[in-house]
Amino acid sequence: MADRKQVTIASSRAIRSGLRALPILLIGLAITFSLWERHKEAVLQDAEQEFSAAADMMRQSIQDEFSLYMDVLNALANLHTLSDRVSYDAFREMVDKGMQFQLRILSSFGFVQLIPLSIRPLVEQQGEASLTIVEWNQAGDVVPAGVRPNYFPVTHQNPPESLGLPIGFDLGSLPRFLQVYQQAAIAPRPILFEAPQHDPDPAPRLFVLIPIHEEERGPAPVTGFVIGRLQPSDVIGRATARLPRSQVDVSLVGEPPERQTDSGGIVRDGERFVVELPIRIADREWTAVCSAPVRSMTGAADGTGILIWVAGGLITILLALQVLHLSTRNMEIEEQVNRRTRDLKDANRRLEEAMAAQARLEVSMLEISEKEQQRLGRDLHDSLGPRLSGAVYLSKALAGQIRNGSPQAEQTVQEIRDLLKDAVVQARRIAHGLAPVDLSDQSLRHALDKLADQVQALYGVPCRVVADDDIRPAGEKTANHLYQIAQEAVTNAVRHGQATAIEISLTASEPGRARLMISDNGKGMPDPGATQDGMGMRIMQHRTEMIGGGFSVRSRPESGLDVACEFAIDTA
């Protein structure tokens, strides 16, 4: 039994050790895989840098070839005058014997002469040296050129017919050539020009034009062009021939690069590196699309990846063998980490509770500040507003009395003075946080009677109070709010409703509650939905909510408005 128990314990330990070693094995394999991935990524980055350098070298070589093409073509501008002074055969012999380098670079070149319409007959009637100016018709046939102010015929080309244009062909008959001429007059520089096809050759017909100027005539007008037929494939062939053997393929696109990034725009297109680089050809920017197989840039495998896997496997096995020896220490460390984690969680919870309490305190402070501002706004609107409005109405009446010489002017002045004194008192009470109307020693009924007298005196509108004597609001605060509601409703009836009669009623509605209603015979509310939009309506509703009452507004169909407020009363 003892041996069997020992075997069971040993098996259990072996299982636990295996379980402890499993994470080490997984982590070791993951690290080994990560190192292998990094190695592979580094190889790709090195290959990308090598491709970028090769592509830049290829682009620079192509750019140099195009620059050489432009320089050689530009150097032929001085031969334009000579071509007019010697025979065609003599000029061709000179070119064939003394310009082999230029012909190898250009493949073909020629001259274009500006001929005004006025001298066309002379040019075409010079005997053996005559030049017939022609153009292509819609069918592609060569026909005599039509009438136009200026002609730009090809006067020479070498080798013969190498430009793909007949001698005497008027470039001015081609689309966009007049724009090229105008551009050359403004900015004399090489211009790339594409002519339409009129032969079976599907290749694009690209020409480079070098403006020729007469420098002795002041602003140096354009008198002709040196023309060369551009073969991009030939230029690329010469550029690649100058470079060491490379796996980079290149092609030209007659548009600026579409994709360029800070890393040079190199992208992986399947199993190839691709980059688009700008190439300047005459006055245009083309794109050199360079590509190369990824495998050709990375080279054959160097065995580093296998070495990484072998080394990672050995290290993983050694670490797994140390798991059993370090298990006790790991358990102690794990317990310490768990204890520290619990302490940090408790500290974090206390910190969050303190921050939440601080946030609630800030919200409460903001709400108190906002409510205090609202209270001051309501008090100013409810207390000073009506009195100052009454003073304005009395001042208008006083002006009429003074004009009419009425003996009541002095009494009106006294009433204005009393209203302003009363407004000063109310302002002082608001400044000291006092109630806008003092109801400590008087009943709400008395305050409403005084309000009715003020309305009739200020606005000349009859106002009566109908109230039960035994109604006592629950507290002076409730009475103050009710008075302000009545004052606001009466003021709105006079100002906005244009009422001619107002009634204030204070009656019991149900046990423990009463209703304050202000009714008028004004024009009411034409839009029922707008009853709650005005500032006065919002203030009255807010005051009703502060005393726990119910607020309602009803516009009568016949005329007038009813503003009602139900509130609790003191039944003791």
Coordinates of C-alpha atoms in Angstrom, one line a residue:
M1 CA 0.0 0.0 0.0
A2 CA 2.8 2.3 0.9
D3 CA 4.6 1.7 -2.4
R4 CA 1.4 2.3 -4.3
K5 CA 0.8 5.6 -2.4
Q6 CA 4.4 6.7 -3.3
V7 CA 3.8 5.8 -6.9
T8 CA 0.5 7.8 -6.8
I9 CA 2.3 10.8 -5.3
A10 CA 5.1 10.6 -7.8
S11 CA 2.7 10.5 -10.6
S12 CA 0.8 13.5 -9.2
R13 CA 4.1 15.4 -8.9
A14 CA 5.0 14.4 -12.4
I15 CA 1.7 15.7 -13.7
R16 CA 2.1 18.9 -11.8
S17 CA 5.6 19.3 -13.1
G18 CA 4.4 18.7 -16.6
L19 CA 1.7 21.2 -16.2
R20 CA 4.2 23.7 -14.9
A21 CA 6.6 23.0 -17.7
L22 CA 3.9 23.3 -20.4
P23 CA 3.7 27.1 -20.2
I24 CA 7.5 27.3 -20.4
L25 CA 7.4 25.2 -23.5
L26 CA 4.7 27.2 -25.1
I27 CA 6.4 30.5 -24.2
G28 CA 9.7 29.2 -25.5
L29 CA 8.2 28.1 -28.8
A30 CA 6.4 31.5 -29.1
I31 CA 9.7 33.4 -28.5
T32 CA 11.5 31.2 -31.0
F33 CA 8.8 31.8 -33.5
S34 CA 8.9 35.6 -32.8
L35 CA 12.7 35.6 -33.3
W36 CA 12.3 33.7 -36.6
E37 CA 9.6 36.2 -37.7
R38 CA 11.9 39.1 -36.8
H39 CA 14.8 37.5 -38.7
K40 CA 12.5 37.0 -41.7
E41 CA 11.3 40.6 -41.4
A42 CA 14.9 41.9 -41.2
V43 CA 15.8 39.9 -44.3
L44 CA 12.9 41.5 -46.1
Q45 CA 13.8 45.0 -44.9
D46 CA 17.4 44.5 -46.1
A47 CA 16.0 43.2 -49.4
E48 CA 13.7 46.2 -49.6
Q49 CA 16.6 48.6 -49.0
E50 CA 18.7 46.8 -51.6
F51 CA 15.8 47.1 -54.1
S52 CA 15.3 50.7 -53.2
A53 CA 19.0 51.5 -53.9
A54 CA 18.9 49.5 -57.2
A55 CA 15.6 51.3 -58.2
D56 CA 17.1 54.7 -57.4
M57 CA 20.2 53.9 -59.4
M58 CA 18.1 52.7 -62.3
R59 CA 15.9 55.9 -62.1
Q60 CA 19.0 58.1 -61.9
S61 CA 20.6 56.3 -64.9
I62 CA 17.4 56.7 -66.9
Q63 CA 17.1 60.4 -65.9
D64 CA 20.7 60.9 -66.9
E65 CA 20.0 59.4 -70.3
F66 CA 17.0 61.6 -70.8
S67 CA 19.0 64.7 -69.7
L68 CA 21.8 63.7 -72.2
Y69 CA 19.1 63.3 -74.9
M70 CA 17.8 66.8 -74.2
D71 CA 21.4 68.3 -74.1
V72 CA 22.3 66.7 -77.4
L73 CA 19.1 67.8 -79.1
N74 CA 19.5 71.3 -77.7
A75 CA 23.0 71.5 -79.1
L76 CA 21.7 70.9 -82.6
A77 CA 19.8 74.2 -82.5
N78 CA 22.9 75.9 -84.0
L79 CA 22.7 73.6 -87.1
H80 CA 19.3 75.0 -88.0
T81 CA 20.7 78.0 -89.8
L82 CA 23.3 75.9 -91.6
S83 CA 20.6 73.5 -92.9
D84 CA 19.0 76.3 -94.8
R85 CA 22.4 77.4 -96.5
V86 CA 23.6 74.0 -97.8
S87 CA 21.9 71.4 -100.0
Y88 CA 20.0 68.5 -98.4
D89 CA 22.5 65.9 -99.5
A90 CA 25.5 68.0 -98.3
F91 CA 23.9 68.5 -94.9
R92 CA 23.0 64.8 -94.6
E93 CA 26.6 63.8 -95.5
M94 CA 27.9 66.1 -92.8
V95 CA 25.6 64.6 -90.3
D96 CA 26.4 61.0 -91.3
K97 CA 30.2 61.6 -91.0
G98 CA 30.5 64.0 -88.1
M99 CA 27.6 63.3 -85.8
Q100 CA 27.7 59.6 -85.1
F101 CA 27.6 60.1 -81.4
Q102 CA 24.5 62.4 -81.7
L103 CA 22.7 59.9 -83.9
R104 CA 23.4 57.1 -81.5
I105 CA 21.8 59.1 -78.7
L106 CA 19.0 60.6 -80.7
S107 CA 18.2 57.9 -83.2
S108 CA 16.5 60.6 -85.3
F109 CA 16.2 64.4 -85.4
G110 CA 15.1 67.1 -87.7
F111 CA 14.2 70.8 -88.0
V112 CA 10.9 72.7 -88.1
Q113 CA 10.8 76.2 -89.6
L114 CA 8.2 78.9 -88.9
I115 CA 6.8 80.1 -92.3
P116 CA 4.1 82.8 -92.3
L117 CA 1.3 82.5 -94.8
S118 CA 2.6 85.5 -96.8
I119 CA 5.8 83.8 -97.8
R120 CA 4.4 80.3 -98.4
P121 CA 4.1 80.8 -102.2
L122 CA 7.8 81.8 -102.3
V123 CA 8.9 78.7 -100.4
E124 CA 6.9 76.4 -102.6
Q125 CA 8.3 78.0 -105.9
Q126 CA 12.0 77.9 -105.3
G127 CA 12.7 75.2 -107.9
E128 CA 14.8 72.3 -106.7
A129 CA 14.9 73.8 -103.2
S130 CA 11.1 74.2 -103.0
L131 CA 9.2 72.9 -100.1
T132 CA 5.6 71.7 -100.4
I133 CA 3.7 72.2 -97.1
V134 CA 1.4 69.3 -96.5
E135 CA -0.8 67.8 -93.8
W136 CA -2.9 64.7 -93.1
N137 CA -6.6 64.6 -93.9
Q138 CA -9.2 62.7 -92.0
A139 CA -8.4 59.5 -94.0
G140 CA -4.7 59.8 -93.1
D141 CA -3.6 60.8 -96.6
V142 CA -1.0 63.5 -97.2
V143 CA -2.6 66.5 -98.9
P144 CA -1.6 70.2 -99.3
A145 CA -1.9 72.1 -96.1
G146 CA -4.9 74.4 -95.7
V147 CA -4.8 78.1 -95.2
R148 CA -3.7 79.2 -91.7
P149 CA -1.7 82.3 -90.5
N150 CA 1.5 80.4 -89.8
Y151 CA 3.0 77.1 -90.9
F152 CA 5.5 74.9 -89.1
P153 CA 6.8 72.4 -91.8
V154 CA 9.5 69.8 -91.2
T155 CA 12.4 71.0 -93.3
H156 CA 14.9 68.3 -92.5
Q157 CA 15.1 64.9 -90.8
N158 CA 17.9 62.5 -90.4
P159 CA 17.9 59.6 -91.1
P160 CA 15.3 60.0 -93.8
E161 CA 11.7 59.3 -92.7
S162 CA 13.0 58.5 -89.2
L163 CA 10.6 60.9 -87.7
G164 CA 7.6 59.2 -89.3
L165 CA 6.6 62.6 -90.9
P166 CA 7.0 63.6 -94.5
I167 CA 9.3 66.5 -95.4
G168 CA 7.1 69.6 -95.5
F169 CA 4.6 68.2 -93.0
D170 CA 3.0 71.1 -91.1
L171 CA 3.0 70.5 -87.3
G172 CA 0.6 73.4 -87.0
S173 CA -2.1 71.1 -88.3
L174 CA -1.8 68.8 -85.3
P175 CA -3.9 69.3 -82.2
R176 CA -2.3 71.1 -79.3
F177 CA 0.7 72.3 -81.4
L178 CA -0.3 76.0 -81.2
Q179 CA -0.4 75.6 -77.4
V180 CA 3.1 74.2 -77.6
Y181 CA 4.2 77.2 -79.8
Q182 CA 2.7 79.7 -77.3
Q183 CA 4.3 77.8 -74.4
A184 CA 7.7 78.0 -76.1
A185 CA 7.3 81.7 -76.5
I186 CA 6.7 82.2 -72.8
A187 CA 9.1 79.7 -71.4
P188 CA 11.8 78.5 -73.9
R189 CA 12.5 75.0 -72.7
P190 CA 12.2 71.4 -74.1
I191 CA 8.6 70.4 -74.7
L192 CA 7.2 66.9 -75.0
F193 CA 4.7 66.6 -77.8
E194 CA 2.5 63.6 -78.8
A195 CA 1.2 63.4 -82.4
P196 CA -1.7 61.2 -83.5
Q197 CA -1.0 58.0 -85.4
H198 CA -1.6 57.7 -89.2
D199 CA 0.2 54.5 -89.9
P200 CA 0.0 50.8 -88.9
D201 CA 2.6 51.3 -86.2
P202 CA 0.6 51.2 -82.9
A203 CA 3.5 52.7 -80.8
P204 CA 2.9 56.3 -79.6
R205 CA 4.5 59.0 -81.6
L206 CA 6.4 61.1 -79.1
F207 CA 8.5 64.1 -80.1
V208 CA 10.7 66.5 -78.1
L209 CA 10.7 70.1 -79.4
I210 CA 13.6 72.5 -78.7
P211 CA 12.6 76.1 -79.4
I212 CA 14.9 78.1 -81.7
H213 CA 15.2 81.9 -81.1
E214 CA 16.6 84.7 -83.1
E215 CA 18.7 86.4 -80.4
E216 CA 19.5 89.5 -82.5
R217 CA 15.8 90.5 -82.6
G218 CA 15.3 91.8 -79.0
P219 CA 12.9 89.5 -77.2
A220 CA 14.1 86.5 -79.2
P221 CA 10.9 85.2 -80.9
V222 CA 10.6 81.6 -81.7
T223 CA 11.5 80.9 -85.4
G224 CA 11.5 77.2 -85.4
F225 CA 12.2 74.0 -83.5
V226 CA 14.7 71.2 -83.3
I227 CA 12.6 68.0 -83.3
G228 CA 13.6 64.6 -82.1
R229 CA 11.4 61.4 -82.1
L230 CA 11.7 60.0 -78.6
Q231 CA 11.8 56.2 -78.1
P232 CA 11.5 55.6 -74.4
S233 CA 12.5 51.9 -74.8
D234 CA 15.8 52.9 -76.5
V235 CA 16.6 55.3 -73.6
I236 CA 15.8 52.6 -71.0
G237 CA 18.0 50.1 -72.9
R238 CA 21.0 52.5 -72.9
A239 CA 20.4 53.3 -69.2
T240 CA 20.3 49.6 -68.2
A241 CA 23.3 48.8 -70.3
R242 CA 25.4 51.2 -68.2
L243 CA 24.5 49.5 -64.9
P244 CA 25.7 46.2 -63.4
R245 CA 23.5 43.2 -64.0
S246 CA 20.3 43.8 -62.0
Q247 CA 17.1 42.0 -61.3
V248 CA 15.1 45.2 -61.4
D249 CA 12.7 45.6 -64.3
V250 CA 11.5 49.1 -65.3
S251 CA 8.8 50.6 -67.4
L252 CA 7.7 54.2 -68.1
V253 CA 4.2 55.6 -67.6
G254 CA 3.3 58.9 -69.0
E255 CA 1.8 60.2 -65.7
P256 CA 3.2 61.4 -62.3
P257 CA 3.5 58.7 -59.6
E258 CA 0.2 57.8 -58.0
R259 CA 1.6 56.3 -54.7
Q260 CA 4.5 57.8 -52.9
T261 CA 5.1 57.6 -49.2
D262 CA 7.9 58.6 -46.7
S263 CA 9.5 55.2 -47.2
G264 CA 9.8 55.8 -51.0
G265 CA 6.5 54.2 -52.0
I266 CA 7.8 50.6 -52.1
V267 CA 5.0 48.1 -51.9
R268 CA 4.6 44.3 -52.0
D269 CA 2.6 43.3 -55.0
G270 CA 2.3 39.6 -54.6
E271 CA 5.9 38.2 -54.7
R272 CA 7.4 41.4 -56.2
F273 CA 8.7 44.6 -54.9
V274 CA 7.2 47.6 -56.8
V275 CA 8.0 51.3 -56.5
E276 CA 6.9 54.3 -58.6
L277 CA 9.6 57.0 -59.0
P278 CA 9.3 60.4 -60.8
I279 CA 11.2 60.9 -64.1
R280 CA 11.5 64.3 -65.7
I281 CA 11.1 64.2 -69.5
A282 CA 11.2 67.7 -71.1
D283 CA 8.4 69.7 -69.5
R284 CA 6.5 66.7 -68.1
E285 CA 6.9 64.4 -65.1
W286 CA 6.5 60.7 -65.9
T287 CA 6.7 57.6 -63.7
A288 CA 9.4 54.9 -63.7
V289 CA 7.7 51.8 -62.4
C290 CA 10.5 49.6 -61.0
S291 CA 9.9 46.0 -59.9
A292 CA 11.8 42.9 -58.8
P293 CA 11.0 39.4 -57.5
V294 CA 11.3 39.3 -53.7
R295 CA 13.2 36.0 -53.8
S296 CA 15.8 37.4 -56.1
M297 CA 16.5 40.2 -53.7
T298 CA 16.5 38.1 -50.5
G299 CA 18.8 35.4 -52.0
A300 CA 19.1 31.8 -50.9
A301 CA 18.4 30.8 -47.3
D302 CA 21.5 31.1 -45.2
G303 CA 20.6 28.7 -42.5
T304 CA 20.0 31.4 -39.8
G305 CA 16.3 30.4 -39.5
I306 CA 17.2 26.8 -38.7
L307 CA 19.8 27.9 -36.2
I308 CA 17.2 30.1 -34.5
W309 CA 14.8 27.1 -34.2
V310 CA 17.5 24.8 -32.8
A311 CA 18.8 27.3 -30.3
G312 CA 15.3 28.2 -29.2
G313 CA 14.4 24.6 -28.7
L314 CA 17.4 23.8 -26.6
I315 CA 16.9 26.9 -24.4
T316 CA 13.2 26.0 -24.0
I317 CA 14.1 22.5 -22.8
L318 CA 16.6 23.8 -20.3
L319 CA 14.1 26.2 -18.9
A320 CA 11.5 23.5 -18.6
L321 CA 13.9 21.3 -16.6
Q322 CA 14.3 24.2 -14.1
V323 CA 10.6 24.5 -13.5
L324 CA 10.4 21.8 -10.7
H325 CA 13.4 23.3 -8.9
L326 CA 11.9 26.8 -9.0
S327 CA 8.2 25.8 -8.3
T328 CA 8.3 26.6 -4.6
R329 CA 10.0 30.0 -5.1
N330 CA 7.5 30.7 -7.9
M331 CA 4.6 29.9 -5.6
E332 CA 6.0 32.3 -3.0
I333 CA 6.4 35.0 -5.6
E334 CA 2.9 34.4 -6.9
E335 CA 1.5 34.8 -3.4
Q336 CA 3.3 38.0 -2.9
V337 CA 2.1 39.3 -6.3
N338 CA -1.5 38.4 -5.4
R339 CA -1.2 40.1 -2.0
R340 CA 0.3 43.3 -3.7
T341 CA -2.4 43.1 -6.3
R342 CA -5.2 43.0 -3.6
D343 CA -3.6 46.0 -1.9
L344 CA -3.4 47.9 -5.1
K345 CA -7.0 47.2 -5.9
D346 CA -8.1 48.4 -2.4
A347 CA -6.1 51.5 -2.8
N348 CA -7.5 52.1 -6.3
R349 CA -11.1 51.6 -5.0
R350 CA -10.5 54.1 -2.3
L351 CA -9.1 56.5 -4.8
E352 CA -12.1 56.1 -7.1
E353 CA -14.5 56.7 -4.2
A354 CA -12.6 59.8 -3.2
M355 CA -12.7 61.1 -6.8
A356 CA -16.4 60.3 -7.1
A357 CA -17.1 62.2 -3.9
Q358 CA -15.0 65.1 -5.2
A359 CA -17.0 65.0 -8.5
R360 CA -20.3 65.0 -6.7
L361 CA -19.2 68.0 -4.6
E362 CA -18.2 69.9 -7.7
V363 CA -21.6 69.1 -9.3
S364 CA -23.4 70.3 -6.2
M365 CA -21.4 73.5 -6.1
L366 CA -22.3 74.2 -9.8
E367 CA -25.9 73.4 -9.2
I368 CA -26.0 75.7 -6.1
S369 CA -24.4 78.5 -8.2
E370 CA -26.8 78.0 -11.1
K371 CA -29.8 78.0 -8.8
E372 CA -28.6 81.1 -7.1
Q373 CA -28.3 82.8 -10.5
Q374 CA -31.7 81.7 -11.5
R375 CA -33.1 82.9 -8.2
L376 CA -31.6 86.4 -8.7
G377 CA -32.9 86.4 -12.3
R378 CA -36.4 85.6 -11.2
D379 CA -36.4 88.1 -8.4
L380 CA -35.2 90.8 -10.7
H381 CA -37.8 89.8 -13.3
D382 CA -40.7 89.6 -10.8
S383 CA -39.9 92.5 -8.4
L384 CA -38.1 95.3 -10.2
G385 CA -39.6 94.6 -13.6
P386 CA -43.3 95.4 -12.8
R387 CA -42.4 98.5 -10.8
L388 CA -40.1 99.9 -13.5
S389 CA -42.7 99.1 -16.2
G390 CA -45.3 100.9 -14.1
A391 CA -43.0 103.9 -13.9
V392 CA -42.6 103.9 -17.7
Y393 CA -46.4 103.8 -18.2
L394 CA -46.9 106.7 -15.6
S395 CA -44.1 108.7 -17.3
K396 CA -46.0 108.4 -20.6
A397 CA -49.2 109.5 -18.9
L398 CA -47.3 112.4 -17.2
A399 CA -46.0 113.6 -20.6
G400 CA -49.6 113.8 -21.8
Q401 CA -50.7 115.6 -18.7
I402 CA -47.9 118.1 -19.0
R403 CA -48.8 118.8 -22.6
N404 CA -52.5 119.2 -21.7
G405 CA -51.8 121.2 -18.6
S406 CA -53.6 118.7 -16.4
P407 CA -53.6 119.5 -12.6
Q408 CA -53.1 115.7 -12.0
A409 CA -49.4 116.0 -13.2
E410 CA -48.1 116.6 -9.7
Q411 CA -50.0 113.5 -8.4
T412 CA -48.6 111.4 -11.2
V413 CA -45.1 112.6 -10.4
Q414 CA -45.6 111.6 -6.8
E415 CA -46.8 108.1 -7.9
I416 CA -43.7 107.7 -10.1
R417 CA -41.5 108.7 -7.1
D418 CA -43.2 106.2 -4.9
L419 CA -42.7 103.4 -7.5
L420 CA -39.0 104.2 -7.9
K421 CA -38.6 104.3 -4.1
D422 CA -40.3 101.0 -3.9
A423 CA -38.0 99.6 -6.6
V424 CA -35.0 100.8 -4.7
V425 CA -36.3 99.0 -1.6
Q426 CA -36.9 95.8 -3.6
A427 CA -33.4 96.1 -5.1
R428 CA -31.9 96.3 -1.6
R429 CA -33.9 93.4 -0.4
I430 CA -32.7 91.3 -3.4
A431 CA -29.1 92.3 -2.7
H432 CA -29.5 91.1 0.9
G433 CA -31.3 87.9 -0.1
L434 CA -34.7 89.0 1.3
A435 CA -38.1 88.1 -0.1
P436 CA -39.4 90.4 -2.8
V437 CA -42.6 90.9 -0.7
D438 CA -42.8 90.8 3.1
L439 CA -45.6 88.5 4.2
S440 CA -44.3 87.9 7.7
D441 CA -47.0 90.1 9.4
Q442 CA -49.7 90.2 6.7
S443 CA -51.8 87.5 4.9
L444 CA -51.5 86.5 1.3
R445 CA -54.9 88.0 0.7
H446 CA -53.7 91.4 1.8
A447 CA -50.7 91.2 -0.5
L448 CA -52.9 90.3 -3.5
D449 CA -55.3 93.2 -2.7
K450 CA -52.3 95.5 -2.7
L451 CA -51.1 94.0 -6.0
A452 CA -54.6 94.6 -7.6
D453 CA -54.5 98.2 -6.5
Q454 CA -51.1 98.7 -8.0
V455 CA -52.2 97.1 -11.3
Q456 CA -55.2 99.4 -11.5
A457 CA -53.2 102.4 -10.6
L458 CA -50.2 101.7 -12.9
Y459 CA -52.0 100.3 -16.0
G460 CA -55.5 101.6 -15.6
V461 CA -56.8 98.0 -15.9
P462 CA -59.5 96.9 -13.4
C463 CA -58.3 94.1 -11.2
R464 CA -60.2 92.4 -8.4
V465 CA -59.4 89.7 -5.8
V466 CA -61.8 86.9 -4.9
A467 CA -60.3 84.9 -1.9
D468 CA -61.3 82.8 1.0
D469 CA -60.1 84.4 4.3
D470 CA -59.2 81.1 6.0
I471 CA -56.6 80.1 3.3
R472 CA -53.1 80.1 4.7
P473 CA -50.2 78.8 2.6
A474 CA -47.8 76.4 4.3
G475 CA -45.0 78.8 5.2
E476 CA -43.9 82.2 4.2
K477 CA -41.7 80.8 1.4
T478 CA -44.8 79.3 -0.3
A479 CA -46.7 82.6 0.2
N480 CA -43.8 84.6 -1.4
H481 CA -43.8 82.2 -4.4
L482 CA -47.5 82.5 -4.9
Y483 CA -47.4 86.3 -4.8
Q484 CA -44.6 86.3 -7.4
I485 CA -46.7 83.9 -9.6
A486 CA -49.7 86.2 -9.4
Q487 CA -47.6 89.3 -10.1
E488 CA -46.0 87.6 -13.2
A489 CA -49.4 86.4 -14.5
V490 CA -51.0 89.9 -14.1
T491 CA -48.0 91.6 -15.7
N492 CA -48.2 89.2 -18.7
A493 CA -52.0 89.8 -19.0
V494 CA -51.4 93.6 -19.3
R495 CA -48.3 93.5 -21.5
H496 CA -48.9 90.6 -23.8
G497 CA -52.5 89.7 -23.5
Q498 CA -53.8 93.4 -23.7
A499 CA -56.4 92.5 -21.1
T500 CA -59.0 95.1 -20.0
A501 CA -60.1 93.2 -16.8
I502 CA -58.3 90.8 -14.5
E503 CA -59.4 88.6 -11.7
I504 CA -57.3 87.0 -9.0
S505 CA -59.0 84.1 -7.1
L506 CA -57.7 82.2 -4.1
T507 CA -60.0 79.4 -3.2
A508 CA -59.9 75.9 -1.7
S509 CA -59.8 73.1 -4.2
E510 CA -59.7 69.9 -2.0
P511 CA -58.8 69.1 1.6
G512 CA -55.4 70.4 2.5
R513 CA -54.9 72.2 -0.9
A514 CA -55.9 75.4 -2.5
R515 CA -55.8 77.0 -6.0
L516 CA -54.5 80.4 -7.1
M517 CA -56.0 81.4 -10.5
I518 CA -55.4 84.6 -12.5
S519 CA -57.9 85.1 -15.3
D520 CA -58.1 87.9 -17.9
N521 CA -60.2 88.8 -20.9
G522 CA -57.2 89.4 -23.2
K523 CA -56.3 87.8 -26.5
G524 CA -55.1 84.6 -24.9
M525 CA -52.5 82.3 -26.5
P526 CA -53.0 81.7 -30.3
D527 CA -50.5 78.8 -30.2
P528 CA -51.3 76.4 -27.3
G529 CA -47.9 74.8 -27.7
A530 CA -46.1 78.1 -27.1
T531 CA -47.5 78.5 -23.5
Q532 CA -44.4 77.0 -21.9
D533 CA -41.8 78.8 -24.1
G534 CA -41.8 82.2 -22.5
M535 CA -39.4 83.1 -19.7
G536 CA -42.3 84.3 -17.5
M537 CA -44.1 81.0 -18.0
R538 CA -41.0 79.0 -17.2
I539 CA -40.4 81.0 -14.0
M540 CA -44.0 80.5 -12.8
Q541 CA -43.7 76.8 -13.4
H542 CA -40.4 76.6 -11.6
R543 CA -41.8 78.5 -8.6
T544 CA -44.8 76.1 -8.5
E545 CA -42.4 73.1 -8.5
M546 CA -40.4 74.6 -5.7
I547 CA -43.4 74.6 -3.4
G548 CA -44.6 71.2 -4.5
G549 CA -47.6 72.4 -6.5
G550 CA -49.2 71.9 -9.9
F551 CA -49.1 74.5 -12.6
S552 CA -51.4 74.8 -15.6
V553 CA -52.3 77.3 -18.3
R554 CA -55.5 77.3 -20.3
S555 CA -56.4 79.6 -23.2
R556 CA -60.1 80.0 -23.4
P557 CA -61.7 79.8 -26.9
E558 CA -63.8 82.9 -26.5
S559 CA -61.0 85.1 -25.1
G560 CA -58.6 85.4 -22.3
L561 CA -56.2 83.2 -20.4
D562 CA -56.4 81.2 -17.1
V563 CA -53.1 80.6 -15.1
A564 CA -53.7 78.2 -12.2
C565 CA -51.4 77.0 -9.4
E566 CA -52.5 74.4 -6.9
F567 CA -50.6 74.3 -3.6
A568 CA -50.7 72.9 -0.1
I569 CA -52.2 75.0 2.8
D570 CA -51.7 75.0 6.5
T571 CA -54.6 73.2 8.2
A572 CA -53.3 73.5 11.8

